[in-house]
Every structure is written in C-alpha cells, then in structure tokens.
Amino acid sequence: MRKRKSHRPALSLDYLSAHMGGLANDRRRLNEIQAAYDNLSLLGQLLCSGTDITRMREDFNRLASTLLEQLAREHHKKAVLNLGSAARVSIDILTRNLFERTADIGFLATDDDIQAFAEAVAHEPAVRDDPSWQYRLHARFNEYVAKYSVYHNIILLSPSGEVLIQLDGNNPVTHTQDRLLGEALTTSAPYVEVFRPTDLIPGEASPLVYAYRVMSADGTQPVGVLCLCFRFQDECRRIFDSLVAEDDWSVLTLLDADQRVIASSDPNQFPLGVRLEAVHDESCRVVRFAGREYLATTRAAQGYQGYAGPGWVGHALAPLNHAFEMSEARELEAVADDVLAGVLETASLFSPELKAIPQNAATIQSELNRAVWNGYVWLVRDPAAAQNAAFAKVLLREIGSTGVRTRNVFSESITNLYKTVVSSVLFDCATQAAQAIDIMDRNLYERANDCRWWALTRSFRTALSAPGAPDSSQRARLTDILRRINGLYTVYSNLILFDRHGKVVAVSNPGYGDWVGQTLGEGWVRSALGLADTGSYCVSDFAPSGLYAGQPTYIYAATVREPEGNEPVGGIAIVFDAAPQFRAMLDDVLPRQSDGSAVPGAFAVFAERDGRVIASTRTDLPAGTPLMIGYEFFNLAHGDNCTNIVIFDGRYYAVGSSMSAGYREYKGEEDRYRNDIVALVFSPLSEHVIDASELAHRSERLSNTYTSRLGGSGERLDIACFHIGRNWYGIRSAQVVEAIDAERLTPMPGLPEHFAGCVMHEGQAITVLDLAHKLTPQRAGQERRQHRPGTARPQIIVLHSPQHQLRFGIRVDQVDAVCEVPVADIEPLPDMMNDGKSVIESLVRPQPDSGERRILIVLSVDRIIERLSPHGDLGNTAWLPAMLGNKMA
C-alpha cells in the first residue's frame, strides 16, 4: 500500500488567520460594506456618471484585503514576540542560576572541613563513623544549604564510590557505581555537570548534580568526590510561574540536546521525557503533538560569564486556536486620553503598509464625497435630471453614508489595532521589568549567600583568631584563598578580609594591595563586626566607594568568628562589580524585535524608590541621576508593578516598572535586609510629541456630503460648499461643473503665487487658482502645502462663467455639502468691507434654529476672474469672518 505523503500545516497568514478570532468582527463589517458597494455601484451606473463608484469599490476591496492582511500580521507578530520572549527568558534565567552552581562546587570542594574529613577517612576508614566528625560535617552541610537553598542534598564520596556522608538522611544510597565518580576524579574541567538518571538519587528521573574531586591537604591526590544536588524541577517551576499567568494558554518547556522535555509548565500537555520538535530555523512554526496543533518557538541560551549552559533550549508553545488571543488593552486604562491620542497619532511602531491604510481609507471617502457632491451639482444644474431627482438623492445619500461607514470601519479597526499594539508594548515593558528585578534579586541572593558562607572558611577564622597580626606567609595564604574564590566567582571586583578592628588583612584584587594594613572607616564595617549569628549579613548603601575606584556599588559583608565559637574576630567584604553586572542584567531585558535585536531607542534602568538611578543602559543616565517621571512608578508595594505612557526626552515612551520582591530567603520575611529597588523598562512609541492644537487639527473628520438645508423658508438657492483652510466657502451650484482630484494638477513655473497650475479637463487645459494665498495668506503656507496622512486629499472644483465664457478651476482642501440656502438669509458684502478687490459676493447669516454657527462665505465666479488678472490683487479678506461674526452677534 502506498504511504500517503505527510503534510505540514503551512505557516502562512492565510492559514494562521483562520485561527485569529479577533479578526472575525472586522471581516464581518468589511463584508457588509462590500455588499453595499456592490449594490450602489450597479445603481450608480444606471443613474448618471457622477454617481459611478465602480473604481471606489475596487479601491475598497483592495484596501479591505490589505487591512485584514495587516491585522493578521500584527496578531502574528505579537504572538511570536510573546512566545519568543518567554522561551528566551526561561532558559537565560536558568543559565544564570547554573553558572553560580559551577562556581559553588569548585569552592566547596576545597573546604577545609570537608577536605580534612575525606583525608582522615582515607587514612583511617573508621573515622567515617566518628560521631564528632559526623556532627561537624552535618552541621557544615546544614549551614551551606541554609544559605544556598537551591540544593536538596550534599554527598561526599570516597574515591571508590562509598558514601562517606550526606545531608539527606532519607536517601538510602551507600555506594555508587555511576561514571560521574571517575569523571570527577580525572576531569581537567573545573566541574562535572550531570543531568541523567544516577544511582546516587534513586527515584528521580533526571537529577541535576554538580561534582568535583576533593584533594588531600598537600594537593597530591584525590581523597574524595563532592556532589551538590540541585533542586532542578523546583527552580524551573519558580521560573515558569513567573512567566506564565493563570489564564495564559501558552506552555513553557525546556528541551535537552535530544529535544526531549526536561521541564514543563504543564506536564499534562507536555510530560517529561516526550520528544518535541525544536524550531531553530525560523521565528516560529506550527507543530503537532498529541493530535493538536501548536504555534511553537525555540530560543537557545545566550550564555553568562563565559558559561554556555548544559546545551538546553527554551521552547514555548501555544495551542493554535488560542495562540492569537489578544486580551483587552487593560494596560491603557491608566493612560490619559490626550496622551493616548498623541501616541496613536505619532506612533512609530507601525509598518508603512499599516500607516497607509487610514490615508487610503480617507482617499476612498474623499472620492465618494466628490462623487456625491458632483451628483448633487448635476441634479441642480441639469433640468432633465428632475424626473429622477428623488431616486438620485436617496442614492447619493446612501453613497455618502457608505463613505462615512467605510472611513469609520477602517478608522475603528486601525485604532483598536494600534491600541492593542501599544498595549502589547506596555505589557512587554512590564514583563521585562519584572524579569529584570527578578534577575537582580536572584543575583544578589547569591551575593548574600557567598559572604556568609565564606565568612565560615576555617582558614579565615583561624588566622584572625590568632594573637597579633598575621605574618607575611599567613597573609600570602589568605590572599591566595581570596584570589581563588574571586577566580571562580567573577561577578566580584574585589574580596577583602579584615580583622576585628576593621584593618585590612588581605585582598583578592592586586590593584588594591595598598589597602592592606589600612583601617576601613565605612559604616558597614561596624555593622559587619556586630552581626548576631552566621545567618546574618549586611549591605552597604549603593554609594561610591574607594574599594571600587570611587564608583557606586554594593558591598556585602559578614562576620568572621572564632573557630569553635561565636565571638567576632573580623569580617569579609565582597565588592560587587556593579557597573558591568547591572548593565548586563538590563541589556538582557531590553524589548526585542522579531529578529532578536533590541528595539532601537529602548532602555532599562534600576532605580531606588526615590527615583535615583542605580544603573542604566543609557550613557546619559549614569548612577545617581534622578529619573524624572511619575511617582507612581516608584511608589509600589513589594512585587507590584506599574505601566503607563510618559513623555521623556521629547518622545512618548511605554514604561513598565516592577518593585523588588526578593528571591527565596533573600529579602524574605525572616531576612532583616530591605532594599527597595525598582526596575524600569522604556520602549519608544514615537519620534516626537504632538501638541494639543496640532492634535485637534489632525483629528478633524471628513463630513458627509449630501444636501443640507440651512434653516429658514421661502425661495432657496443651491450653494456648492467647500473648505479652504479652516474657513467655509461656497459658490452657486449653477456655476459649478464638477470636482476632480487635485493629483492631476500640473504646476506652471513663472506665474503669480495664486496660480496653482493647470489641469486637463474634458480634453481642454484649464487654469487652476489657489485662492488660499488671497483669502488666508497667513495660514496658506503652514496649513495647506502638505497633505496630512489620514485626511481628505485636496480637490479641484471646475467652474464656468457664462458671462465671460470661461472655464477654470480653484484648488480647495475639501468639498462639503451642497446646501439649500434661503435667499432671505443671503446678504451682499457691505460697502464698507468691499474695497473693489474682493472676490466675495455675499455672506449667509447663520440662523439659531439651523444648528449651524459658521458663516458661509459665498464667492463670485465672475469677481474671481476679474480680480485675478496677472496684475490684479484679491486683497486680504481673512479678517472678514471674525468681523462679521462680531457684528452679527
């Protein structure tokens, strides 16, 4: 039987968009309008040429297709970024944690007590069961796990595999045959990392163990192997819980080199051990598992401090039918309306294709308006049309209404999408800020552990307890130990050992050798010498220190006590290498683009509750700089976050902030140390800020251009209305031929400023005038020379003068209604305002019962011709509307 060829679902927008429930409403509304276009196009062709909207229907169909494609593209982009971010953060946080473990095993394997016990057993096996040794080592292991709670067991093996001692009394193992033993005894690497079943931890499918040999005191032979058993699944659960919300359908997993699941946020969907298909060759892919389709993406570890990790990857999946669910834009609730409007108007987040949709929708409405306007002009001008007038007016109204619906549907769809995209950026900033503070807390958790554990080093306790100052050979040994520690733990700039008087005994950094013999005077020194027990530590303020080249940093310190008691004999201080370490943390959480690169202009900050910067990815925001944004970003409870849009450095930024909550025991309920640090992530939303007046001007909507009646009764005159600048003008409809698109205009050099050029109309070249230079000269340059995206395009109204037997055009910003004006409301231009150069024929008084408050300025076709000779002058009439308004009031 021939086997059917396998078929992988195509990762195309057409395929994926079927799973995007958020597009259903847009599709429905667009289909309704498309049906209206089909009907109106047919009826328009039957009535008259002025109402033929066939081309507009075709434009609508193309634009509707483009809109749906762009909506689908943005839905897809958001889903991929969210999945990719979660996959990347999960593996990177774990990699940072495991880096600390590789340093832990290297140092703990040299511990004096562990080495002494292993060597004693090697020489005399009976020592293994000595109660004093057992008590001493158990206490030592308990001290260690109390500080480094990421471990659940510590096992010391003999070179032959016998379990000499272990912390977990419930583990029945007494001997191992695991190859880990031989590897740890012979490896040239600084540690052995094992993640597989082992007889050391029966019942656990894949424990994570770090091992290294314990050498004899003279360093000539191995006397044991030390194993640290990491709480792998517990740590993964903590990471996943911080990344996956309760109502989130996505699933996070970690895959090993064989693409098998080694950790899962939802073992019911993806159990441990199953093989999944990693996605390395593209941003995401549709995969199948257990009869269900998922959108999946994979991210490799970035590595940390030269440690690349065990070769695992973060793998995030979302069921395809839920992968594109876009939650309500709740992040926008706190954003002020004017700020949000400014962002939506100026946002730089959107592709050129997306930005073009509102402009193209405005063009369609503008063309429909012109068709309606021309239809009404035709009805007024052509007596033969009277027999179809009633039907024609209904049709024209429907065409105009369809234009408004078209614009509104596109506007609402794009605005909602813009809001969703902006909301997604805010959500991403908040998520990244939470990850930044989590990374910081996890990192500083290790620093608090390190100083307390190293303070228990027997060599330090013995040397500082001896009478008198250590001699040169003792100082050399202490310096060697500090340097060995610093070589393993590269996040420190320096380690300092000082006596009970605060005098420096040894340092790890040779550049600070001249500090040996000096007495430390910082306040944290007194605190370190007065700590109550081995579980206590102290931390300096984040401030400049001579121990860090005058730069600000944290210095963690703990008390060194006498070997067999609790009496302080000195202390150890560890100088955190704050500048590069904090910068690396912040770099890792910057918002990313689809290709993995940081969003241009995005930056991240650590700051104290008062807004003072601790670290930043921006060079112009050094430590100590006050961050001048809203107090709400800093006035947070532990673990809380805040999102909003701010104006910063002349741009709109999405900002997410998150307050430190601690990690495990660090800053927990029993930890006396409190240090409220806020992580903030800024992502730019625009290149500039828009002021209120410009925003109001851009927000002007196109009007619907069917006929309107301007109050009053009696004989009426039809006036074809339009806008030039912000003023409302009209011309008797009988003198209007039609309105055409201004894109056909050809400029003519060498003519006066008010000559816009010429245009071909019905096979004849006609002159086009730009009345803005005469009617509103002070605004012509600043308002009308550039067409604003999303607004109506300029039009040309073709006019005819029977008296002069002349046809010409005028350039207008927008056609308006064809108004039926009561003749009684039309007033000639007063003599005192008529200097013989005006092109204004009359004014239409606004009537209180008409609902119209604007003054309609009626222009004279014949006066335009007479006044616009090459040597004529229209005169400045921009002041007329205001003056007449005052007079009428």
PDB file of C-alpha atoms in Angstrom, residues 252-467:
ATOM      1  CA  LEU A 252       6.902  26.673  28.581  1.00  0.00           C
ATOM      2  CA  THR A 253       9.258  23.740  28.331  1.00  0.00           C
ATOM      3  CA  LEU A 254      12.987  23.109  28.408  1.00  0.00           C
ATOM      4  CA  LEU A 255      14.420  20.669  25.879  1.00  0.00           C
ATOM      5  CA  ASP A 256      17.706  18.795  26.073  1.00  0.00           C
ATOM      6  CA  ALA A 257      20.047  18.076  23.176  1.00  0.00           C
ATOM      7  CA  ASP A 258      17.786  15.193  22.077  1.00  0.00           C
ATOM      8  CA  GLN A 259      14.786  17.552  22.029  1.00  0.00           C
ATOM      9  CA  ARG A 260      13.173  15.775  24.963  1.00  0.00           C
ATOM     10  CA  VAL A 261      11.190  17.692  27.568  1.00  0.00           C
ATOM     11  CA  ILE A 262      13.179  18.006  30.790  1.00  0.00           C
ATOM     12  CA  ALA A 263      10.887  20.591  32.428  1.00  0.00           C
ATOM     13  CA  SER A 264       7.344  21.705  31.645  1.00  0.00           C
ATOM     14  CA  SER A 265       4.978  24.348  32.953  1.00  0.00           C
ATOM     15  CA  ASP A 266       2.101  21.972  32.104  1.00  0.00           C
ATOM     16  CA  PRO A 267       3.114  18.309  32.398  1.00  0.00           C
ATOM     17  CA  ASN A 268      -0.434  17.264  31.496  1.00  0.00           C
ATOM     18  CA  GLN A 269       0.031  18.644  27.986  1.00  0.00           C
ATOM     19  CA  PHE A 270       3.775  18.015  27.638  1.00  0.00           C
ATOM     20  CA  PRO A 271       5.004  15.324  30.063  1.00  0.00           C
ATOM     21  CA  LEU A 272       8.649  14.958  30.962  1.00  0.00           C
ATOM     22  CA  GLY A 273      10.577  12.782  28.547  1.00  0.00           C
ATOM     23  CA  VAL A 274       8.457  13.282  25.417  1.00  0.00           C
ATOM     24  CA  ARG A 275      10.234  14.405  22.282  1.00  0.00           C
ATOM     25  CA  LEU A 276       9.198  17.711  20.715  1.00  0.00           C
ATOM     26  CA  GLU A 277      10.225  19.410  17.519  1.00  0.00           C
ATOM     27  CA  ALA A 278      12.565  22.327  18.234  1.00  0.00           C
ATOM     28  CA  VAL A 279      12.219  25.389  15.986  1.00  0.00           C
ATOM     29  CA  HIS A 280      15.696  26.678  15.215  1.00  0.00           C
ATOM     30  CA  ASP A 281      15.412  27.635  11.553  1.00  0.00           C
ATOM     31  CA  GLU A 282      12.625  30.213  11.783  1.00  0.00           C
ATOM     32  CA  SER A 283      10.912  32.517  14.262  1.00  0.00           C
ATOM     33  CA  CYS A 284       8.024  30.129  14.848  1.00  0.00           C
ATOM     34  CA  ARG A 285       6.291  27.149  13.326  1.00  0.00           C
ATOM     35  CA  VAL A 286       3.056  25.209  13.554  1.00  0.00           C
ATOM     36  CA  VAL A 287       3.790  21.816  15.131  1.00  0.00           C
ATOM     37  CA  ARG A 288       1.586  18.874  16.026  1.00  0.00           C
ATOM     38  CA  PHE A 289       1.558  16.997  19.299  1.00  0.00           C
ATOM     39  CA  ALA A 290      -0.990  14.528  20.652  1.00  0.00           C
ATOM     40  CA  GLY A 291      -3.445  15.369  17.863  1.00  0.00           C
ATOM     41  CA  ARG A 292      -3.336  19.110  18.454  1.00  0.00           C
ATOM     42  CA  GLU A 293      -1.705  21.976  16.572  1.00  0.00           C
ATOM     43  CA  TYR A 294       0.547  24.436  18.381  1.00  0.00           C
ATOM     44  CA  LEU A 295       2.398  27.585  17.463  1.00  0.00           C
ATOM     45  CA  ALA A 296       5.914  26.926  18.727  1.00  0.00           C
ATOM     46  CA  THR A 297       9.229  28.742  19.010  1.00  0.00           C
ATOM     47  CA  THR A 298      12.622  27.865  20.442  1.00  0.00           C
ATOM     48  CA  ARG A 299      15.376  30.015  21.936  1.00  0.00           C
ATOM     49  CA  ALA A 300      18.929  28.977  22.823  1.00  0.00           C
ATOM     50  CA  ALA A 301      20.700  30.231  25.930  1.00  0.00           C
ATOM     51  CA  GLN A 302      22.742  33.407  25.497  1.00  0.00           C
ATOM     52  CA  GLY A 303      25.363  32.262  27.989  1.00  0.00           C
ATOM     53  CA  TYR A 304      26.605  34.119  31.042  1.00  0.00           C
ATOM     54  CA  GLN A 305      30.128  34.998  32.211  1.00  0.00           C
ATOM     55  CA  GLY A 306      31.562  32.530  29.694  1.00  0.00           C
ATOM     56  CA  TYR A 307      29.249  29.704  30.807  1.00  0.00           C
ATOM     57  CA  ALA A 308      27.149  28.478  27.878  1.00  0.00           C
ATOM     58  CA  GLY A 309      24.901  26.188  29.917  1.00  0.00           C
ATOM     59  CA  PRO A 310      24.245  22.456  29.500  1.00  0.00           C
ATOM     60  CA  GLY A 311      23.100  22.824  25.899  1.00  0.00           C
ATOM     61  CA  TRP A 312      19.397  23.094  26.681  1.00  0.00           C
ATOM     62  CA  VAL A 313      16.905  25.385  24.968  1.00  0.00           C
ATOM     63  CA  GLY A 314      13.742  27.201  25.962  1.00  0.00           C
ATOM     64  CA  HIS A 315      10.736  26.018  23.963  1.00  0.00           C
ATOM     65  CA  ALA A 316       7.389  27.821  24.156  1.00  0.00           C
ATOM     66  CA  LEU A 317       4.133  26.628  22.644  1.00  0.00           C
ATOM     67  CA  ALA A 318       0.543  27.843  22.445  1.00  0.00           C
ATOM     68  CA  PRO A 319      -2.450  25.887  21.120  1.00  0.00           C
ATOM     69  CA  LEU A 320      -3.112  27.288  17.668  1.00  0.00           C
ATOM     70  CA  ASN A 321      -6.742  28.063  18.443  1.00  0.00           C
ATOM     71  CA  HIS A 322      -5.602  30.191  21.415  1.00  0.00           C
ATOM     72  CA  ALA A 323      -2.239  31.429  20.181  1.00  0.00           C
ATOM     73  CA  PHE A 324      -3.602  34.702  18.848  1.00  0.00           C
ATOM     74  CA  GLU A 325      -5.953  35.635  21.614  1.00  0.00           C
ATOM     75  CA  MET A 326      -5.365  39.300  22.333  1.00  0.00           C
ATOM     76  CA  SER A 327      -6.522  40.317  25.770  1.00  0.00           C
ATOM     77  CA  GLU A 328      -8.278  43.597  26.363  1.00  0.00           C
ATOM     78  CA  ALA A 329      -5.967  46.565  26.365  1.00  0.00           C
ATOM     79  CA  ARG A 330      -6.183  46.945  30.144  1.00  0.00           C
ATOM     80  CA  GLU A 331      -2.698  48.441  30.272  1.00  0.00           C
ATOM     81  CA  LEU A 332      -4.164  51.538  28.618  1.00  0.00           C
ATOM     82  CA  GLU A 333      -6.666  52.206  31.411  1.00  0.00           C
ATOM     83  CA  ALA A 334      -4.236  54.419  33.319  1.00  0.00           C
ATOM     84  CA  VAL A 335      -3.133  56.350  30.221  1.00  0.00           C
ATOM     85  CA  ALA A 336      -4.552  59.867  29.920  1.00  0.00           C
ATOM     86  CA  ASP A 337      -6.808  60.345  26.885  1.00  0.00           C
ATOM     87  CA  ASP A 338      -4.744  63.178  25.405  1.00  0.00           C
ATOM     88  CA  VAL A 339      -1.522  61.214  25.804  1.00  0.00           C
ATOM     89  CA  LEU A 340      -3.036  58.123  24.175  1.00  0.00           C
ATOM     90  CA  ALA A 341      -4.414  60.222  21.317  1.00  0.00           C
ATOM     91  CA  GLY A 342      -0.973  61.743  20.800  1.00  0.00           C
ATOM     92  CA  VAL A 343       0.645  58.322  20.782  1.00  0.00           C
ATOM     93  CA  LEU A 344      -1.837  56.894  18.274  1.00  0.00           C
ATOM     94  CA  GLU A 345      -1.247  59.895  16.019  1.00  0.00           C
ATOM     95  CA  THR A 346       2.555  59.829  16.127  1.00  0.00           C
ATOM     96  CA  ALA A 347       3.457  56.207  16.956  1.00  0.00           C
ATOM     97  CA  SER A 348       6.464  54.804  15.107  1.00  0.00           C
ATOM     98  CA  LEU A 349       5.543  51.191  15.908  1.00  0.00           C
ATOM     99  CA  PHE A 350       3.617  50.515  12.748  1.00  0.00           C
ATOM    100  CA  SER A 351       4.729  49.398   9.318  1.00  0.00           C
ATOM    101  CA  PRO A 352       4.386  51.750   6.293  1.00  0.00           C
ATOM    102  CA  GLU A 353       1.643  49.466   4.964  1.00  0.00           C
ATOM    103  CA  LEU A 354      -0.304  49.820   8.197  1.00  0.00           C
ATOM    104  CA  LYS A 355       0.185  53.568   8.337  1.00  0.00           C
ATOM    105  CA  ALA A 356      -1.076  53.890   4.763  1.00  0.00           C
ATOM    106  CA  ILE A 357      -4.458  52.296   5.497  1.00  0.00           C
ATOM    107  CA  PRO A 358      -6.083  55.343   7.186  1.00  0.00           C
ATOM    108  CA  GLN A 359      -4.787  57.569   4.403  1.00  0.00           C
ATOM    109  CA  ASN A 360      -6.146  55.252   1.736  1.00  0.00           C
ATOM    110  CA  ALA A 361      -9.481  54.988   3.567  1.00  0.00           C
ATOM    111  CA  ALA A 362      -9.643  58.785   3.681  1.00  0.00           C
ATOM    112  CA  THR A 363      -8.937  58.844  -0.057  1.00  0.00           C
ATOM    113  CA  ILE A 364     -11.838  56.479  -0.744  1.00  0.00           C
ATOM    114  CA  GLN A 365     -14.195  58.607   1.335  1.00  0.00           C
ATOM    115  CA  SER A 366     -12.889  61.736  -0.339  1.00  0.00           C
ATOM    116  CA  GLU A 367     -13.606  60.233  -3.748  1.00  0.00           C
ATOM    117  CA  LEU A 368     -17.049  59.128  -2.625  1.00  0.00           C
ATOM    118  CA  ASN A 369     -17.714  62.602  -1.259  1.00  0.00           C
ATOM    119  CA  ARG A 370     -16.658  64.091  -4.551  1.00  0.00           C
ATOM    120  CA  ALA A 371     -18.937  61.669  -6.422  1.00  0.00           C
ATOM    121  CA  VAL A 372     -21.856  62.639  -4.192  1.00  0.00           C
ATOM    122  CA  TRP A 373     -21.029  66.329  -4.469  1.00  0.00           C
ATOM    123  CA  ASN A 374     -20.850  66.075  -8.249  1.00  0.00           C
ATOM    124  CA  GLY A 375     -24.124  64.168  -8.269  1.00  0.00           C
ATOM    125  CA  TYR A 376     -25.908  66.951  -6.391  1.00  0.00           C
ATOM    126  CA  VAL A 377     -24.334  69.579  -8.623  1.00  0.00           C
ATOM    127  CA  TRP A 378     -25.574  67.619 -11.614  1.00  0.00           C
ATOM    128  CA  LEU A 379     -29.100  67.466 -10.177  1.00  0.00           C
ATOM    129  CA  VAL A 380     -29.118  71.238  -9.656  1.00  0.00           C
ATOM    130  CA  ARG A 381     -27.539  72.128 -12.980  1.00  0.00           C
ATOM    131  CA  ASP A 382     -29.377  69.727 -15.301  1.00  0.00           C
ATOM    132  CA  PRO A 383     -33.166  70.298 -15.512  1.00  0.00           C
ATOM    133  CA  ALA A 384     -33.552  66.965 -17.281  1.00  0.00           C
ATOM    134  CA  ALA A 385     -32.475  65.214 -14.120  1.00  0.00           C
ATOM    135  CA  ALA A 386     -35.523  66.451 -12.227  1.00  0.00           C
ATOM    136  CA  GLN A 387     -37.555  63.377 -13.125  1.00  0.00           C
ATOM    137  CA  ASN A 388     -35.030  61.159 -11.312  1.00  0.00           C
ATOM    138  CA  ALA A 389     -34.264  63.645  -8.562  1.00  0.00           C
ATOM    139  CA  ALA A 390     -35.974  61.789  -5.711  1.00  0.00           C
ATOM    140  CA  PHE A 391     -34.306  58.496  -6.522  1.00  0.00           C
ATOM    141  CA  ALA A 392     -30.985  60.189  -7.182  1.00  0.00           C
ATOM    142  CA  LYS A 393     -30.975  61.954  -3.833  1.00  0.00           C
ATOM    143  CA  VAL A 394     -31.657  58.685  -1.991  1.00  0.00           C
ATOM    144  CA  LEU A 395     -28.828  57.023  -3.882  1.00  0.00           C
ATOM    145  CA  LEU A 396     -26.473  59.904  -3.249  1.00  0.00           C
ATOM    146  CA  ARG A 397     -27.276  59.874   0.438  1.00  0.00           C
ATOM    147  CA  GLU A 398     -26.513  56.154   0.578  1.00  0.00           C
ATOM    148  CA  ILE A 399     -23.236  56.616  -1.265  1.00  0.00           C
ATOM    149  CA  GLY A 400     -22.245  59.391   1.139  1.00  0.00           C
ATOM    150  CA  SER A 401     -23.281  57.308   4.120  1.00  0.00           C
ATOM    151  CA  THR A 402     -21.282  54.351   2.795  1.00  0.00           C
ATOM    152  CA  GLY A 403     -18.228  56.585   2.544  1.00  0.00           C
ATOM    153  CA  VAL A 404     -18.578  57.569   6.177  1.00  0.00           C
ATOM    154  CA  ARG A 405     -19.077  53.931   7.196  1.00  0.00           C
ATOM    155  CA  THR A 406     -16.007  52.967   5.190  1.00  0.00           C
ATOM    156  CA  ARG A 407     -13.883  55.563   6.904  1.00  0.00           C
ATOM    157  CA  ASN A 408     -15.268  54.720  10.338  1.00  0.00           C
ATOM    158  CA  VAL A 409     -14.770  50.968   9.956  1.00  0.00           C
ATOM    159  CA  PHE A 410     -11.209  51.383   8.834  1.00  0.00           C
ATOM    160  CA  SER A 411     -10.579  54.025  11.482  1.00  0.00           C
ATOM    161  CA  GLU A 412     -12.027  51.921  14.297  1.00  0.00           C
ATOM    162  CA  SER A 413     -10.233  48.761  13.178  1.00  0.00           C
ATOM    163  CA  ILE A 414      -6.906  50.529  12.880  1.00  0.00           C
ATOM    164  CA  THR A 415      -7.385  52.443  16.141  1.00  0.00           C
ATOM    165  CA  ASN A 416      -8.236  49.243  18.001  1.00  0.00           C
ATOM    166  CA  LEU A 417      -5.238  47.533  16.472  1.00  0.00           C
ATOM    167  CA  TYR A 418      -2.999  50.473  17.319  1.00  0.00           C
ATOM    168  CA  LYS A 419      -4.296  50.340  20.891  1.00  0.00           C
ATOM    169  CA  THR A 420      -3.652  46.622  21.058  1.00  0.00           C
ATOM    170  CA  VAL A 421      -0.124  47.045  19.741  1.00  0.00           C
ATOM    171  CA  VAL A 422       0.580  49.865  22.204  1.00  0.00           C
ATOM    172  CA  SER A 423      -0.977  47.806  24.997  1.00  0.00           C
ATOM    173  CA  SER A 424       1.225  44.894  23.986  1.00  0.00           C
ATOM    174  CA  VAL A 425       4.308  47.125  24.218  1.00  0.00           C
ATOM    175  CA  LEU A 426       3.219  48.255  27.689  1.00  0.00           C
ATOM    176  CA  PHE A 427       2.646  44.651  28.726  1.00  0.00           C
ATOM    177  CA  ASP A 428       6.051  43.681  27.353  1.00  0.00           C
ATOM    178  CA  CYS A 429       7.736  46.523  29.247  1.00  0.00           C
ATOM    179  CA  ALA A 430       6.060  45.446  32.475  1.00  0.00           C
ATOM    180  CA  THR A 431       7.023  41.822  31.863  1.00  0.00           C
ATOM    181  CA  GLN A 432      10.628  42.701  31.102  1.00  0.00           C
ATOM    182  CA  ALA A 433      10.807  44.986  34.147  1.00  0.00           C
ATOM    183  CA  ALA A 434       9.568  42.113  36.320  1.00  0.00           C
ATOM    184  CA  GLN A 435      12.226  39.866  34.794  1.00  0.00           C
ATOM    185  CA  ALA A 436      14.908  42.490  35.372  1.00  0.00           C
ATOM    186  CA  ILE A 437      14.131  42.806  39.062  1.00  0.00           C
ATOM    187  CA  ASP A 438      13.853  39.019  39.343  1.00  0.00           C
ATOM    188  CA  ILE A 439      17.302  38.642  37.784  1.00  0.00           C
ATOM    189  CA  MET A 440      18.690  41.248  40.177  1.00  0.00           C
ATOM    190  CA  ASP A 441      17.121  39.627  43.229  1.00  0.00           C
ATOM    191  CA  ARG A 442      18.383  36.198  42.178  1.00  0.00           C
ATOM    192  CA  ASN A 443      21.871  37.569  41.597  1.00  0.00           C
ATOM    193  CA  LEU A 444      22.070  39.472  44.874  1.00  0.00           C
ATOM    194  CA  TYR A 445      20.629  36.440  46.683  1.00  0.00           C
ATOM    195  CA  GLU A 446      23.841  34.668  45.702  1.00  0.00           C
ATOM    196  CA  ARG A 447      25.928  37.589  46.985  1.00  0.00           C
ATOM    197  CA  ALA A 448      24.244  37.438  50.387  1.00  0.00           C
ATOM    198  CA  ASN A 449      24.912  33.706  50.462  1.00  0.00           C
ATOM    199  CA  ASP A 450      28.534  33.994  49.380  1.00  0.00           C
ATOM    200  CA  CYS A 451      29.665  36.468  52.016  1.00  0.00           C
ATOM    201  CA  ARG A 452      28.038  34.471  54.829  1.00  0.00           C
ATOM    202  CA  TRP A 453      29.497  31.171  53.659  1.00  0.00           C
ATOM    203  CA  TRP A 454      32.999  32.447  53.001  1.00  0.00           C
ATOM    204  CA  ALA A 455      32.992  34.009  56.461  1.00  0.00           C
ATOM    205  CA  LEU A 456      32.869  30.409  57.772  1.00  0.00           C
ATOM    206  CA  THR A 457      36.103  29.442  55.992  1.00  0.00           C
ATOM    207  CA  ARG A 458      38.251  27.795  58.676  1.00  0.00           C
ATOM    208  CA  SER A 459      41.474  29.336  57.382  1.00  0.00           C
ATOM    209  CA  PHE A 460      39.991  32.828  57.813  1.00  0.00           C
ATOM    210  CA  ARG A 461      38.685  32.062  61.293  1.00  0.00           C
ATOM    211  CA  THR A 462      41.947  30.552  62.462  1.00  0.00           C
ATOM    212  CA  ALA A 463      44.166  33.318  61.088  1.00  0.00           C
ATOM    213  CA  LEU A 464      42.075  36.163  62.500  1.00  0.00           C
ATOM    214  CA  SER A 465      41.735  34.467  65.905  1.00  0.00           C
ATOM    215  CA  ALA A 466      45.495  34.161  66.409  1.00  0.00           C
ATOM    216  CA  PRO A 467      47.135  36.772  68.658  1.00  0.00           C
TER     217      PRO A 467
END
